[in-house]
mmCIF file of C-alpha atoms in Angstrom:
data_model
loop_
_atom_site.group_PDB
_atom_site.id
_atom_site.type_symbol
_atom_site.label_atom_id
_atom_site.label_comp_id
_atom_site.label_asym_id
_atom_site.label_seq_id
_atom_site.Cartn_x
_atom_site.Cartn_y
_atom_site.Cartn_z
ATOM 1 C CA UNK T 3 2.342 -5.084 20.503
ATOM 2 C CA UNK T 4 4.902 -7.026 18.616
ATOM 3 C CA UNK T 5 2.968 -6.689 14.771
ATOM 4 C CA UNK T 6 5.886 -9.049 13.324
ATOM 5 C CA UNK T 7 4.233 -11.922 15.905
ATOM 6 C CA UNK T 8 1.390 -11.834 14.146
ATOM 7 C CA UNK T 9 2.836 -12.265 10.480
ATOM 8 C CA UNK T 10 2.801 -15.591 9.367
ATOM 9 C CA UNK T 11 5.976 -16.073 6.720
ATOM 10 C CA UNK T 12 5.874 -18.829 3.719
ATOM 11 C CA UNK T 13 9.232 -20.440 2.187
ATOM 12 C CA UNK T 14 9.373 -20.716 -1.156
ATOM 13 C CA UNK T 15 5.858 -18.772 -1.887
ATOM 14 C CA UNK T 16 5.053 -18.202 -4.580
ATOM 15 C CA UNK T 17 8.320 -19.890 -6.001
ATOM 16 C CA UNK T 18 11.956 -21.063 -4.886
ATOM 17 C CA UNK T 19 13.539 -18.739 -2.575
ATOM 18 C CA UNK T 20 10.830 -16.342 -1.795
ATOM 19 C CA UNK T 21 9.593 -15.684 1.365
ATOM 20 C CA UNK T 22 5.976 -14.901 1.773
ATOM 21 C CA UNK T 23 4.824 -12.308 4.266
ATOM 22 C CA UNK T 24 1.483 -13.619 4.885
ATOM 23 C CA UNK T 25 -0.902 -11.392 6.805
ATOM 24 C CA UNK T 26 -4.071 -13.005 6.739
ATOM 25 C CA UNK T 27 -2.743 -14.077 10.646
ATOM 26 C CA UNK T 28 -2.494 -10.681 11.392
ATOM 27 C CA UNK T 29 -6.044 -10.115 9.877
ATOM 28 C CA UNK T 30 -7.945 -12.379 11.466
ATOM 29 C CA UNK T 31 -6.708 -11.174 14.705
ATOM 30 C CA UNK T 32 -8.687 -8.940 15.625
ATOM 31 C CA UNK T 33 -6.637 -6.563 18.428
ATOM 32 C CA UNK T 34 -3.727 -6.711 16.157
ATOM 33 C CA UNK T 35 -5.447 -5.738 12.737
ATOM 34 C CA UNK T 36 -6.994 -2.708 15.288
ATOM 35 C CA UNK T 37 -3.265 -2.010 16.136
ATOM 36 C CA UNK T 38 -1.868 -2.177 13.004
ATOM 37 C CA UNK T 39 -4.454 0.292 11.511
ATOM 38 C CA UNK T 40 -4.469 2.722 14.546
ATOM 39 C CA UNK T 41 -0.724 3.073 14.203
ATOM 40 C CA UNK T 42 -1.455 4.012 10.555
ATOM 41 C CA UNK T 43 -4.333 6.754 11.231
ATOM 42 C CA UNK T 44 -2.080 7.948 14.101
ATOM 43 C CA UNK T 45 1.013 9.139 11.508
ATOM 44 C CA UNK T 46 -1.996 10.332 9.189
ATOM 45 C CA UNK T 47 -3.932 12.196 11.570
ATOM 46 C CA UNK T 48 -2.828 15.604 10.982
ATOM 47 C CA UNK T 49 -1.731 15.444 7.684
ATOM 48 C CA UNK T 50 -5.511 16.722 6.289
ATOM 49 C CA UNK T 51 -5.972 13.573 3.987
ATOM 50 C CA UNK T 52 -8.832 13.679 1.579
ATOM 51 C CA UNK T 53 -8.695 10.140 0.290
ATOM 52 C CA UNK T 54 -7.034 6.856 0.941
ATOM 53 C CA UNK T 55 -5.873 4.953 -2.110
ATOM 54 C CA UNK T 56 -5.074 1.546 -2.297
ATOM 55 C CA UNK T 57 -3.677 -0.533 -5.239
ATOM 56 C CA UNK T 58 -5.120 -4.060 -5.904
ATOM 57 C CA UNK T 59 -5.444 -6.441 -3.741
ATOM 58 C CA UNK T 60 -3.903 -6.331 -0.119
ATOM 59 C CA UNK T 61 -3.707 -2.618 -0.574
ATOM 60 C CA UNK T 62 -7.504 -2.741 -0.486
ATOM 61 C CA UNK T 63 -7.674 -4.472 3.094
ATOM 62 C CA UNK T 64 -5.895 -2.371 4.777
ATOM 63 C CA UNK T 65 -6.399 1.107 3.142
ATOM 64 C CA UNK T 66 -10.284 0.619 2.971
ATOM 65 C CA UNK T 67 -9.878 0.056 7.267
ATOM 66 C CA UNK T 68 -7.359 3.339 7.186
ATOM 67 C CA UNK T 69 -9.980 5.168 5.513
ATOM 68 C CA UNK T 70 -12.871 4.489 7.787
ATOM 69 C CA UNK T 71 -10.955 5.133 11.046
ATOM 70 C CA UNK T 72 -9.738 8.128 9.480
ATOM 71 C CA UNK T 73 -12.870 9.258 8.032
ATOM 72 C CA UNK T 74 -12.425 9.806 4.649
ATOM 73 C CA UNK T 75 -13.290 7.878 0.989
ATOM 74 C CA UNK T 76 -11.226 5.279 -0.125
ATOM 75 C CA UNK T 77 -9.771 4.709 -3.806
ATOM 76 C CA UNK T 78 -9.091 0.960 -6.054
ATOM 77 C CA UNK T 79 -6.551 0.907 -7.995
ATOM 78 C CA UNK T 80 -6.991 -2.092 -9.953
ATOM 79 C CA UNK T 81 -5.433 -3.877 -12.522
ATOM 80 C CA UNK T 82 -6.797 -3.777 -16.385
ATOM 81 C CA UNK T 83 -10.235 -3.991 -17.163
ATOM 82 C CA UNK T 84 -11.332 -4.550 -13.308
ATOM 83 C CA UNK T 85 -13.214 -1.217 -13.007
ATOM 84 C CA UNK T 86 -16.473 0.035 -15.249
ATOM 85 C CA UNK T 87 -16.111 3.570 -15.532
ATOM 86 C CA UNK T 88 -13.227 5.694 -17.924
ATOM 87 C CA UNK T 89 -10.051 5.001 -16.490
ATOM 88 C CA UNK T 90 -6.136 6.471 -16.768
ATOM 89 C CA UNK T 91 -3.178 3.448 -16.684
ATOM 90 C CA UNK T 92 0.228 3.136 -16.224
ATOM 91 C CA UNK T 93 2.359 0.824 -16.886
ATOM 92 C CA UNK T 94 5.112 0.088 -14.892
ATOM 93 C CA UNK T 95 8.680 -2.333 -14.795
ATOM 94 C CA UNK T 96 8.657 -5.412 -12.741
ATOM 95 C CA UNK T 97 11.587 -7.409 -11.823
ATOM 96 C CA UNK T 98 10.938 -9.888 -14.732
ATOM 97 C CA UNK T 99 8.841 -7.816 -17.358
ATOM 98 C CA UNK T 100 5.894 -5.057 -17.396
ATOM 99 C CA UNK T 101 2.755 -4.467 -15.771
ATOM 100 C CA UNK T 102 -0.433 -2.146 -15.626
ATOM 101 C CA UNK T 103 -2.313 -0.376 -12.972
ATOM 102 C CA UNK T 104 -5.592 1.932 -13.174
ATOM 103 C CA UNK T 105 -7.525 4.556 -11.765
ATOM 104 C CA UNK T 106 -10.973 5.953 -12.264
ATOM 105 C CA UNK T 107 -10.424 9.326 -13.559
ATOM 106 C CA UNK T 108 -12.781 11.056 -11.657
ATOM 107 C CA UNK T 109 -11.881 9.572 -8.737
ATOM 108 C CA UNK T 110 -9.156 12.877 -7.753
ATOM 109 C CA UNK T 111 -9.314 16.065 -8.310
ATOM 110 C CA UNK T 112 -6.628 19.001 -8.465
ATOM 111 C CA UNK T 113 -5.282 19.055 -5.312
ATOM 112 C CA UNK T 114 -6.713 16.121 -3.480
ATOM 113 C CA UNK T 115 -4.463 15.049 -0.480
ATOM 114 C CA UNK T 116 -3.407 11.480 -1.047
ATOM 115 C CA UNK T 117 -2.436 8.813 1.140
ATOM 116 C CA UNK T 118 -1.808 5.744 -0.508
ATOM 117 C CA UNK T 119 -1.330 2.714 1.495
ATOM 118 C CA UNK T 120 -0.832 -1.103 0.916
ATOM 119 C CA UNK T 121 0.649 -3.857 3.096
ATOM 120 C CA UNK T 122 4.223 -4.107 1.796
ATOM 121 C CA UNK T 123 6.780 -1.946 0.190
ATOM 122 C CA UNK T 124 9.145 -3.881 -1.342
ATOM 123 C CA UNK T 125 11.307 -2.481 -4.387
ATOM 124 C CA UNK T 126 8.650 0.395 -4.721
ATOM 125 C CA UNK T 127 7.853 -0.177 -8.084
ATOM 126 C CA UNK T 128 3.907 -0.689 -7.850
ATOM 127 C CA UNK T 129 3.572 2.427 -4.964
ATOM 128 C CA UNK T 130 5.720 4.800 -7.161
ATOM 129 C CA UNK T 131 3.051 3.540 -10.165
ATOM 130 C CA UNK T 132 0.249 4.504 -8.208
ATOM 131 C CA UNK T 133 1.892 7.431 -7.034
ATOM 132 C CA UNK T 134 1.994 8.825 -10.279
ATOM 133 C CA UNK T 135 -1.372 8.175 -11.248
ATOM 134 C CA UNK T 136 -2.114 9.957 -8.563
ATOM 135 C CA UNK T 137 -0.040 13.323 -9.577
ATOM 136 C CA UNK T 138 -1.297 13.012 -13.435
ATOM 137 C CA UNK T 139 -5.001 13.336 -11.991
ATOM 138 C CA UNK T 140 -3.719 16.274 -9.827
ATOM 139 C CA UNK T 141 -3.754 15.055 -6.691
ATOM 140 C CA UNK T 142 -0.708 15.803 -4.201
ATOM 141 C CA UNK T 143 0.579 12.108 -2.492
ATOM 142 C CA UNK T 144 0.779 13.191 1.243
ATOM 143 C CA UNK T 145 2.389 9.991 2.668
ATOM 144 C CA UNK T 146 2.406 6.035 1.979
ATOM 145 C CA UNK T 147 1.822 3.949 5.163
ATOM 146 C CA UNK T 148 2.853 0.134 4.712
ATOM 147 C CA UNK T 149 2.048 -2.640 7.262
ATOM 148 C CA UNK T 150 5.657 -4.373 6.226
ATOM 149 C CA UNK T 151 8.960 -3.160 4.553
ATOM 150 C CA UNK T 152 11.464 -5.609 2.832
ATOM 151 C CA UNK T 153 14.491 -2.973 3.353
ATOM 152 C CA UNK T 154 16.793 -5.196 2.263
ATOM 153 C CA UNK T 155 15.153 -4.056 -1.601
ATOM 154 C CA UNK T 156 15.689 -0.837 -0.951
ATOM 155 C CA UNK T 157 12.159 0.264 -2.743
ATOM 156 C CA UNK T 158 12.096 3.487 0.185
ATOM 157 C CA UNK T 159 15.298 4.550 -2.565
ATOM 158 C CA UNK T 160 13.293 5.258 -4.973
ATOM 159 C CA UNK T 161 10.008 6.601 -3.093
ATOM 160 C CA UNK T 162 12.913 9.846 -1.718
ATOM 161 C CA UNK T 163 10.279 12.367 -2.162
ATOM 162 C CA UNK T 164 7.555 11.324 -0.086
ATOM 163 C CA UNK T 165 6.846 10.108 3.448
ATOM 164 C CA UNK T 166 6.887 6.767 4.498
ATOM 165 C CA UNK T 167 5.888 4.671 7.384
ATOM 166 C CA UNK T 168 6.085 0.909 7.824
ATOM 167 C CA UNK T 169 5.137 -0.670 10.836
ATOM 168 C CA UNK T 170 7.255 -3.472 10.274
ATOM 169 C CA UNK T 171 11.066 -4.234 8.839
ATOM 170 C CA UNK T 172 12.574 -7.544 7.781
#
């Protein structure tokens, strides 16, 4: 199954020269989104993941699905203020300024296998966030699955130490 079909791409979204990977087509369809998520539990399968982790908001779409197929919990990470309980943050550098991510702090334990996963890597900034998070609560991160991968940002650079899948490359 061609996945990149499926993925429905915006000019100028959300501003001037952007290209916007939309995947709501892929979504909806219902044999692809199937695909796309079996390809995902299939490089997970025998890495003995205990959660699924997914940063805000795409990340929760797909990792939530990755969860269930592979049987375990899944885990928000969510911007400021979005969840009840005591949390840990990080901030992290965007392109054009800072931003904050959190966790529930009970939500890993010491040595909690990790898989975080989200839709698109692109300069890695947000998934190395959430990857630390992660390692501060004590879990280990195990892999990061993406559905897309802007290589031409080069975010895989700074992710060296873990492994990666995307399931598709522009």
């Amino acid at each position: 199954m061609d996945i990149k079909s499926r993925i429905r791409e915006i000019e100028n979204f959300p501003k001037e020269g952007i290209n916007f990977k939309d995947i709501t087509t892929l979504l909806k369809d219902s044999d692809y989104f199937k695909y796309s998520v079996d390809k995902m539990v299939a490089d997970l399968k025998d890495k003995n993941i205990d959660y699924v982790v997914g940063p805000e908001a795409r990340g929760f779409l797909m990792g939530a699905a990755v969860a269930y197929a592979l049987g375990v919990g899944f885990i928000p990470v969510r911007k400021p203020g979005k969840l009840p309980a005591a949390t840990a943050n990080i901030e992290y550098e965007l392109e054009y300024g800072v931003d904050s991510l959190e966790i529930h702090v009970d939500a890993i334990e010491e040595g909690h296998k990790i898989a975080i996963v989200d839709d698109l890597l692109a300069t890695g900034g947000t998934v190395q966030a959430v990857a630390k998070l992660i390692e501060r609560l004590g879990g280990k991160v195990e892999a990061m699955e993406f559905l897309i991968e802007l290589e031409f940002l080069n975010g895989r650079d700074k992710l060296s130490e873990y492994h990666i899948n995307s399931l598709v490359k522009y």
